[in-house]
Amino acid sequence: MNDEHFFSELPASGQRLLGHLAHLPAPFDGSTADAAAGTAFSPLDTDRLINELTLQGALEVVGVDPERGRLYTILTDAARTHDPAAAGRVVARYLDYTVACAHAASTVLTPHRTGLDYTARHGSVPPFDPEGSTDRATAWLLATLPALSAALDAAEHHGEHQAGTNLVYCYFPALHRTRPRAEGAAVFRRGLALAEAWGNPQAILSMHATLATFLRNVPGGTDEAICHNTIAMELATAAGDHRAAIRHRRSIAACHNAAENHEAAVKALDELLPQYDLTTPEDRRDHMLALILLGSSHSSLGNYPVAIRHLTQCLDTHETLLRDEDPLNQGRARAYLGQAYGLNGQYTASLVELDRAGLLFRDLGVPLWIAHTLEMLGSAAGRAGHTDAEQDYLTRAHAAYGRLGALADMERVAPHLTERRHDAS
């Protein structure tokens, strides 16, 4: 049957719904809630019409997501030219809904991050509610992450710069916890361009700072990361935000650490520590991160007792903060402490801390840090002479990096596996 004829035979309400769905970010593999959010239909009418259109062959179920329900795709090309004037309105409604959902998920995973300005214009569809569950929040962000690029394309095309910037901002925890750093950097480059088109100073500063967070762990990216952090620091200083400027100085120290310029990192962090006001939540968190960085840098310099002291101080001083608000960084502090113990010849203590870190990362669903911890366990086992355990941990770390597409990490681990296999033969 001719596609246009097939479309014309559908009820007027079905034609209108399909015509609106066709303007959603392509390809539309969306849920009933996505559809209702992007159209002027109520959720109840959308659900009824989608069921009817699926039976009539105009839509097809392409999957089921635990958080989003059934996902559909459009089977009739005629829908795409039915109502071209509706495109801007449909995209605006859809982005409002998606930003609200992503913000709800992101807030559960990173409660310390201050959201960007956003004014929703449509609110007829209740957004996704993670109900305080980190598992649900993570699941929603990961399930919708493949659609982010198309959503940003639509935001750029329709001038929805505020919505696009907010989407990038809200997907930070999913990108930072589960994806290779280069992928996160690519998304935040788009976020920076959207923020600059929007013209919001807070958003521009945030995009520079977060782009630097990803770039500093991309091979060859530390110089560019320092440039972005420096711009963020200058913007904060110009705005009179002294505390934020200190935060960006700490981030520059993190770039030095990532570039293995550990002396520069230690020097910068030692200068920053006295400037923190531990009566404020923001400075307490920054002080905690500075101590983790100091521990990592001193370990790399061979100052293992100093590293252990800083990392223990971090866990003791910020116990409540790390336990209740930032378990990810509790895991990082414990992982680096375990690494320092191992380098200092204290294998049992190393194993205890690294095991605790690994449990935290598994509970949080952070595969990249699970892989890092396995690598640290392998290195500690090797130094202690436990070659079978070393081989097991490093093999698992290499496989975990492979699943994430973290090629630089795989290349770092691979020679140690080769050496062991060669020795065994």
Coordinates of N, CA and C in Angstrom, one line a residue, residues 150-340:
A150 N 21.2 13.1 19.5 CA 20.1 13.6 18.7 C 19.3 14.7 19.4
A151 N 19.2 14.7 20.7 CA 18.5 15.8 21.4 C 19.3 17.1 21.3
L152 N 20.7 17.0 21.4 CA 21.5 18.2 21.2 C 21.5 18.7 19.8
D153 N 21.4 17.8 18.8 CA 21.2 18.2 17.4 C 19.9 19.1 17.3
A154 N 18.8 18.6 17.9 CA 17.6 19.3 17.8 C 17.7 20.6 18.5
A155 N 18.3 20.6 19.7 CA 18.5 21.9 20.4 C 19.3 22.9 19.6
E156 N 20.3 22.5 19.0 CA 21.1 23.4 18.1 C 20.3 23.9 16.9
H157 N 19.6 23.0 16.3 CA 18.8 23.3 15.1 C 17.7 24.3 15.4
H158 N 17.1 24.2 16.5 CA 15.9 25.0 16.8 C 16.3 26.2 17.8
G159 N 17.6 26.4 18.0 CA 17.9 27.5 18.9 C 17.6 27.3 20.3
E160 N 17.5 26.1 20.8 CA 17.1 25.8 22.2 C 18.4 25.6 23.0
H161 N 19.2 26.7 23.0 CA 20.5 26.7 23.6 C 20.5 26.5 25.1
Q162 N 19.5 27.1 25.8 CA 19.4 26.9 27.2 C 19.1 25.4 27.6
A163 N 18.2 24.9 26.9 CA 17.8 23.5 27.1 C 19.0 22.5 26.8
G164 N 19.6 22.8 25.7 CA 20.7 21.9 25.3 C 21.9 22.0 26.3
T165 N 22.2 23.2 26.8 CA 23.2 23.3 27.8 C 22.9 22.6 29.1
N166 N 21.6 22.7 29.5 CA 21.2 22.0 30.7 C 21.2 20.5 30.6
L167 N 20.9 20.0 29.4 CA 21.0 18.5 29.2 C 22.4 18.1 29.3
V168 N 23.3 18.7 28.7 CA 24.7 18.4 28.8 C 25.1 18.4 30.3
Y169 N 24.8 19.4 31.0 CA 25.1 19.6 32.4 C 24.6 18.4 33.2
C170 N 23.3 18.0 33.0 CA 22.7 16.9 33.8 C 23.2 15.5 33.5
Y171 N 23.8 15.3 32.3 CA 24.3 14.0 32.0 C 25.8 13.8 32.5
F172 N 26.3 14.8 33.2 CA 27.7 14.6 33.7 C 27.9 13.4 34.5
P173 N 27.0 13.0 35.5 CA 27.3 11.8 36.3 C 27.4 10.5 35.5
A174 N 26.5 10.4 34.5 CA 26.5 9.2 33.7 C 27.8 9.1 32.8
L175 N 28.2 10.3 32.2 CA 29.4 10.3 31.4 C 30.6 10.1 32.3
H176 N 30.7 10.7 33.4 CA 31.9 10.7 34.3 C 32.0 9.3 34.9
R177 N 31.0 8.6 35.2 CA 31.1 7.4 35.9 C 31.2 6.2 35.0
T178 N 30.7 6.3 33.8 CA 30.6 5.1 33.0 C 31.2 5.1 31.6
R179 N 31.6 6.3 31.1 CA 32.1 6.4 29.8 C 33.6 6.8 29.7
P180 N 34.3 6.5 28.6 CA 35.7 7.0 28.5 C 35.7 8.5 28.5
R181 N 36.8 9.1 29.1 CA 36.9 10.5 29.3 C 36.8 11.3 27.9
A182 N 37.3 10.7 26.8 CA 37.2 11.4 25.6 C 35.8 11.6 25.1
E183 N 34.9 10.6 25.4 CA 33.5 10.7 25.1 C 32.8 11.9 25.9
G184 N 33.2 11.9 27.2 CA 32.6 13.0 28.0 C 33.1 14.4 27.5
A185 N 34.4 14.5 27.1 CA 34.9 15.7 26.6 C 34.2 16.1 25.3
A186 N 33.9 15.2 24.4 CA 33.2 15.6 23.2 C 31.8 16.1 23.5
V187 N 31.1 15.5 24.4 CA 29.8 16.0 24.8 C 29.9 17.4 25.4
F188 N 30.9 17.7 26.3 CA 31.0 19.0 26.9 C 31.5 20.0 26.0
R189 N 32.2 19.7 24.9 CA 32.5 20.7 23.9 C 31.3 21.2 23.3
R190 N 30.3 20.3 23.0 CA 29.0 20.8 22.5 C 28.3 21.6 23.5
G191 N 28.4 21.2 24.8 CA 27.8 22.0 25.9 C 28.3 23.4 26.0
L192 N 29.7 23.5 25.8 CA 30.3 24.8 25.8 C 29.8 25.7 24.7
A193 N 29.7 25.1 23.5 CA 29.2 25.9 22.3 C 27.7 26.3 22.6
L194 N 26.9 25.5 23.1 CA 25.5 25.8 23.4 C 25.5 26.9 24.5
A195 N 26.3 26.8 25.5 CA 26.3 27.8 26.6 C 26.7 29.2 26.0
E196 N 27.7 29.2 25.2 CA 28.1 30.4 24.6 C 27.1 31.0 23.7
A197 N 26.3 30.2 23.0 CA 25.2 30.7 22.2 C 24.1 31.2 23.1
W198 N 23.9 30.6 24.2 CA 22.9 31.0 25.2 C 23.3 32.3 25.8
G199 N 24.6 32.5 26.1 CA 25.2 33.7 26.7 C 25.0 33.8 28.2
N200 N 24.9 32.7 28.9 CA 24.7 32.7 30.3 C 26.1 32.5 31.0
P201 N 26.6 33.5 31.7 CA 28.0 33.4 32.3 C 28.2 32.2 33.2
Q202 N 27.2 31.9 34.0 CA 27.3 30.8 34.9 C 27.5 29.5 34.1
A203 N 26.7 29.3 33.1 CA 26.7 28.1 32.3 C 28.1 28.0 31.5
I204 N 28.6 29.1 31.0 CA 29.8 29.1 30.3 C 31.0 28.7 31.2
L205 N 31.0 29.3 32.4 CA 32.0 28.9 33.4 C 31.9 27.4 33.7
S206 N 30.7 26.9 33.9 CA 30.5 25.5 34.3 C 31.0 24.6 33.2
M207 N 30.7 25.0 31.9 CA 31.1 24.1 30.8 C 32.6 24.1 30.7
H208 N 33.3 25.2 30.8 CA 34.8 25.3 30.8 C 35.3 24.3 31.9
A209 N 34.8 24.5 33.1 CA 35.4 23.7 34.2 C 35.1 22.2 34.0
T210 N 33.9 21.8 33.6 CA 33.7 20.4 33.5 C 34.3 19.8 32.3
L211 N 34.5 20.5 31.2 CA 35.2 20.1 30.0 C 36.7 19.8 30.5
A212 N 37.2 20.6 31.3 CA 38.6 20.4 31.8 C 38.7 19.1 32.6
T213 N 37.6 18.8 33.4 CA 37.6 17.6 34.2 C 37.8 16.4 33.3
F214 N 37.1 16.4 32.2 CA 37.3 15.2 31.3 C 38.6 15.2 30.5
L215 N 39.0 16.4 30.0 CA 40.2 16.5 29.2 C 41.5 16.2 30.0
R216 N 41.5 16.4 31.3 CA 42.8 16.2 32.0 C 43.1 14.7 32.0
N217 N 42.2 13.8 31.8 CA 42.4 12.4 31.8 C 42.4 11.8 30.4
V218 N 42.4 12.7 29.4 CA 42.5 12.2 28.0 C 44.0 12.4 27.6
P219 N 44.6 11.3 27.0 CA 46.0 11.5 26.6 C 46.2 12.7 25.8
G220 N 47.2 13.5 26.2 CA 47.5 14.7 25.6 C 46.6 15.9 25.8
G221 N 45.6 15.7 26.7 CA 44.6 16.7 26.9 C 44.9 17.7 28.1
T222 N 46.0 17.5 28.8 CA 46.1 18.3 30.1 C 46.4 19.8 29.8
D223 N 47.1 20.1 28.8 CA 47.4 21.5 28.5 C 46.1 22.2 28.2
E224 N 45.2 21.6 27.4 CA 43.9 22.2 27.0 C 43.1 22.3 28.3
A225 N 43.1 21.2 29.1 CA 42.4 21.3 30.4 C 42.8 22.4 31.3
I226 N 44.1 22.7 31.4 CA 44.5 23.8 32.2 C 44.0 25.1 31.6
C227 N 44.0 25.2 30.3 CA 43.4 26.5 29.6 C 42.0 26.7 30.0
H228 N 41.2 25.6 29.9 CA 39.8 25.7 30.3 C 39.6 26.1 31.8
N229 N 40.4 25.4 32.6 CA 40.3 25.8 34.1 C 40.7 27.2 34.3
T230 N 41.7 27.6 33.6 CA 42.2 29.0 33.8 C 41.1 30.0 33.4
I231 N 40.4 29.7 32.3 CA 39.3 30.6 31.9 C 38.2 30.6 32.9
A232 N 37.9 29.4 33.5 CA 36.9 29.3 34.5 C 37.3 30.1 35.8
M233 N 38.6 30.0 36.1 CA 39.1 30.7 37.3 C 39.0 32.3 37.1
E234 N 39.4 32.7 35.9 CA 39.3 34.1 35.6 C 37.9 34.6 35.5
L235 N 36.9 33.8 35.0 CA 35.5 34.2 35.0 C 35.0 34.3 36.5
A236 N 35.4 33.4 37.3 CA 35.0 33.4 38.7 C 35.5 34.6 39.4
T237 N 36.8 34.9 39.2 CA 37.4 36.1 39.8 C 36.8 37.4 39.4
A238 N 36.5 37.5 38.1 CA 35.8 38.7 37.5 C 34.4 38.8 38.1
A239 N 33.8 37.7 38.5 CA 32.4 37.8 39.1 C 32.5 38.0 40.6
G240 N 33.7 38.1 41.2 CA 33.9 38.3 42.6 C 33.7 37.0 43.4
D241 N 33.7 35.9 42.8 CA 33.5 34.6 43.5 C 34.8 34.0 43.9
H242 N 35.4 34.4 45.0 CA 36.7 34.0 45.5 C 36.7 32.5 45.7
R243 N 35.7 32.0 46.3 CA 35.7 30.5 46.7 C 35.7 29.7 45.4
A244 N 35.0 30.1 44.4 CA 35.0 29.3 43.1 C 36.3 29.4 42.4
A245 N 37.0 30.6 42.5 CA 38.3 30.7 42.0 C 39.3 29.8 42.6
I246 N 39.2 29.6 43.9 CA 40.0 28.6 44.6 C 39.7 27.2 44.1
R247 N 38.5 26.9 43.9 CA 38.1 25.6 43.4 C 38.7 25.3 42.0
H248 N 38.8 26.3 41.2 CA 39.4 26.1 39.9 C 40.9 26.0 40.0
R249 N 41.5 26.7 40.9 CA 42.9 26.5 41.2 C 43.2 25.0 41.6
R250 N 42.3 24.5 42.4 CA 42.5 23.1 42.7 C 42.4 22.2 41.5
S251 N 41.5 22.5 40.6 CA 41.3 21.7 39.4 C 42.6 21.8 38.5
I252 N 43.2 23.0 38.5 CA 44.5 23.1 37.8 C 45.5 22.2 38.4
A253 N 45.6 22.1 39.7 CA 46.5 21.2 40.4 C 46.2 19.7 40.0
A254 N 44.9 19.4 39.8 CA 44.5 18.1 39.4 C 45.0 17.8 38.0
C255 N 45.1 18.8 37.1 CA 45.6 18.7 35.8 C 47.1 18.4 35.9
H256 N 47.8 19.1 36.7 CA 49.3 18.8 36.9 C 49.5 17.4 37.4
N257 N 48.6 16.9 38.3 CA 48.7 15.5 38.8 C 48.5 14.5 37.6
A258 N 47.4 14.8 36.8 CA 47.1 13.9 35.7 C 48.3 13.9 34.7
A259 N 49.0 15.0 34.5 CA 50.1 15.1 33.6 C 51.4 14.6 34.2
E260 N 51.3 14.0 35.4 CA 52.5 13.5 36.1 C 53.5 14.6 36.5
N261 N 53.0 15.8 36.6 CA 53.8 16.9 37.1 C 53.4 17.1 38.6
H262 N 53.8 16.1 39.4 CA 53.4 15.9 40.7 C 53.9 17.0 41.7
E263 N 55.2 17.4 41.4 CA 55.7 18.5 42.2 C 54.9 19.8 42.1
A264 N 54.5 20.1 40.9 CA 53.7 21.3 40.7 C 52.3 21.2 41.4
A265 N 51.8 20.0 41.3 CA 50.5 19.7 42.0 C 50.6 19.9 43.5
V266 N 51.6 19.3 44.1 CA 51.8 19.4 45.5 C 52.0 20.8 46.0
K267 N 52.8 21.6 45.2 CA 53.1 23.0 45.5 C 51.8 23.8 45.5
A268 N 51.0 23.6 44.5 CA 49.7 24.3 44.4 C 48.7 24.0 45.5
L269 N 48.6 22.7 45.8 CA 47.7 22.2 46.8 C 48.1 22.7 48.2
D270 N 49.4 22.6 48.5 CA 49.9 23.1 49.8 C 49.6 24.6 50.0
E271 N 49.6 25.3 48.9 CA 49.3 26.8 49.0 C 47.8 27.0 49.2
L272 N 47.0 26.0 48.7 CA 45.5 26.2 48.8 C 44.9 25.7 50.1
L273 N 45.5 24.7 50.8 CA 44.9 24.1 52.0 C 44.6 25.2 53.0
P274 N 45.5 26.1 53.4 CA 45.1 27.1 54.4 C 44.0 28.0 54.1
Q275 N 43.6 28.1 52.8 CA 42.6 29.0 52.3 C 41.2 28.5 52.5
Y276 N 41.0 27.2 52.8 CA 39.7 26.7 52.9 C 39.0 27.0 54.2
D277 N 37.7 27.4 54.1 CA 36.9 27.7 55.3 C 36.0 26.4 55.6
L278 N 36.5 25.6 56.5 CA 35.8 24.4 56.8 C 34.4 24.5 57.5
T279 N 34.0 25.7 57.7 CA 32.6 25.9 58.2 C 31.6 26.0 57.1
T280 N 32.1 26.0 55.8 CA 31.1 26.1 54.7 C 31.1 24.8 54.0
P281 N 29.9 24.3 53.5 CA 29.8 23.0 52.8 C 30.7 23.0 51.6
E282 N 30.7 24.1 50.8 CA 31.5 24.0 49.5 C 33.0 23.9 49.8
D283 N 33.5 24.6 50.8 CA 34.9 24.5 51.1 C 35.3 23.2 51.7
R284 N 34.3 22.6 52.5 CA 34.6 21.3 53.1 C 34.8 20.3 52.0
R285 N 33.9 20.3 51.0 CA 34.1 19.4 49.9 C 35.3 19.6 49.1
D286 N 35.7 20.9 48.8 CA 36.9 21.2 48.1 C 38.1 20.8 48.9
H287 N 38.1 20.9 50.2 CA 39.2 20.5 51.1 C 39.4 19.0 51.0
M288 N 38.3 18.3 51.0 CA 38.3 16.8 50.9 C 39.0 16.4 49.6
L289 N 38.6 17.1 48.5 CA 39.1 16.7 47.2 C 40.6 17.1 47.1
A290 N 41.0 18.2 47.7 CA 42.4 18.6 47.7 C 43.3 17.5 48.5
L291 N 42.7 17.0 49.6 CA 43.5 16.0 50.3 C 43.6 14.7 49.5
I292 N 42.6 14.3 48.7 CA 42.7 13.2 47.9 C 43.8 13.4 46.8
L293 N 43.8 14.6 46.2 CA 44.8 14.9 45.2 C 46.2 14.9 45.8
L294 N 46.3 15.4 47.0 CA 47.6 15.4 47.7 C 48.1 14.0 47.9
G295 N 47.2 13.2 48.4 CA 47.6 11.8 48.6 C 48.0 11.1 47.4
S296 N 47.3 11.3 46.3 CA 47.6 10.7 45.0 C 49.0 11.2 44.5
S297 N 49.2 12.5 44.6 CA 50.5 13.1 44.1 C 51.7 12.6 44.9
H298 N 51.5 12.6 46.3 CA 52.6 12.2 47.1 C 53.0 10.7 46.8
S299 N 51.9 9.9 46.6 CA 52.2 8.5 46.3 C 53.0 8.4 45.0
S300 N 52.7 9.2 44.0 CA 53.4 9.2 42.7 C 54.9 9.7 42.9
L301 N 55.1 10.5 43.9 CA 56.5 11.0 44.2 C 57.3 10.1 45.1
G302 N 56.6 9.0 45.6 CA 57.3 8.1 46.4 C 57.2 8.4 47.9
N303 N 56.4 9.5 48.2 CA 56.3 9.9 49.6 C 55.1 9.2 50.2
Y304 N 55.2 7.8 50.4 CA 54.1 7.0 50.8 C 53.5 7.3 52.2
P305 N 54.4 7.5 53.2 CA 53.8 7.9 54.5 C 53.1 9.2 54.5
V306 N 53.5 10.2 53.7 CA 52.9 11.5 53.6 C 51.5 11.3 52.9
A307 N 51.5 10.5 51.9 CA 50.3 10.2 51.2 C 49.2 9.5 52.1
I308 N 49.7 8.6 52.9 CA 48.8 7.9 53.8 C 48.3 8.9 54.8
R309 N 49.1 9.8 55.3 CA 48.6 10.8 56.3 C 47.5 11.7 55.7
H310 N 47.7 12.2 54.5 CA 46.7 13.0 53.9 C 45.4 12.3 53.6
L311 N 45.5 11.1 53.1 CA 44.3 10.3 52.8 C 43.6 9.9 54.0
T312 N 44.3 9.5 55.1 CA 43.6 9.2 56.3 C 43.0 10.4 56.9
Q313 N 43.7 11.6 56.8 CA 43.1 12.8 57.3 C 41.8 13.1 56.6
C314 N 41.8 12.9 55.2 CA 40.6 13.1 54.4 C 39.4 12.3 54.9
L315 N 39.7 11.0 55.1 CA 38.6 10.1 55.6 C 38.1 10.4 57.0
D316 N 39.0 10.8 57.9 CA 38.7 11.1 59.2 C 37.9 12.5 59.3
T317 N 38.5 13.5 58.7 CA 38.0 14.8 58.8 C 36.6 14.9 58.1
H318 N 36.4 14.2 57.0 CA 35.2 14.4 56.2 C 34.4 13.1 56.3
E319 N 34.4 12.4 57.4 CA 33.7 11.1 57.4 C 32.2 11.2 57.1
T320 N 31.6 12.2 57.7 CA 30.1 12.4 57.5 C 29.8 12.8 56.1
L321 N 30.6 13.7 55.6 CA 30.3 14.2 54.2 C 30.5 13.1 53.2
L322 N 31.6 12.3 53.4 CA 31.8 11.2 52.5 C 30.8 10.1 52.6
R323 N 30.4 9.8 53.8 CA 29.4 8.7 54.0 C 28.0 9.1 53.5
D324 N 27.6 10.3 53.8 CA 26.2 10.7 53.5 C 26.0 11.4 52.2
E325 N 27.0 12.1 51.7 CA 26.7 12.9 50.5 C 27.6 12.6 49.3
D326 N 28.8 12.0 49.6 CA 29.7 11.8 48.4 C 30.4 10.5 48.5
P327 N 29.6 9.4 48.5 CA 30.3 8.0 48.6 C 31.3 7.8 47.4
L328 N 31.1 8.4 46.3 CA 32.0 8.2 45.2 C 33.4 8.6 45.6
N329 N 33.5 9.8 46.2 CA 34.8 10.3 46.6 C 35.3 9.6 47.9
Q330 N 34.4 9.0 48.7 CA 34.9 8.1 49.7 C 35.6 6.9 49.1
G331 N 35.0 6.4 48.0 CA 35.7 5.3 47.3 C 37.0 5.7 46.7
R332 N 37.1 6.8 46.2 CA 38.4 7.3 45.6 C 39.4 7.5 46.7
A333 N 39.0 8.1 47.8 CA 40.0 8.2 48.9 C 40.5 6.9 49.4
R334 N 39.6 5.9 49.5 CA 40.0 4.6 50.0 C 40.9 3.9 49.0
A335 N 40.5 4.1 47.7 CA 41.3 3.4 46.7 C 42.8 4.0 46.7
Y336 N 42.9 5.3 46.7 CA 44.3 5.9 46.8 C 45.0 5.5 48.1
L337 N 44.2 5.4 49.2 CA 44.9 5.0 50.4 C 45.4 3.6 50.3
G338 N 44.5 2.7 49.8 CA 45.0 1.3 49.6 C 46.2 1.2 48.7
Q339 N 46.2 2.0 47.6 CA 47.3 2.1 46.7 C 48.6 2.5 47.5
A340 N 48.5 3.6 48.3 CA 49.6 4.1 49.1 C 50.1 3.0 50.1

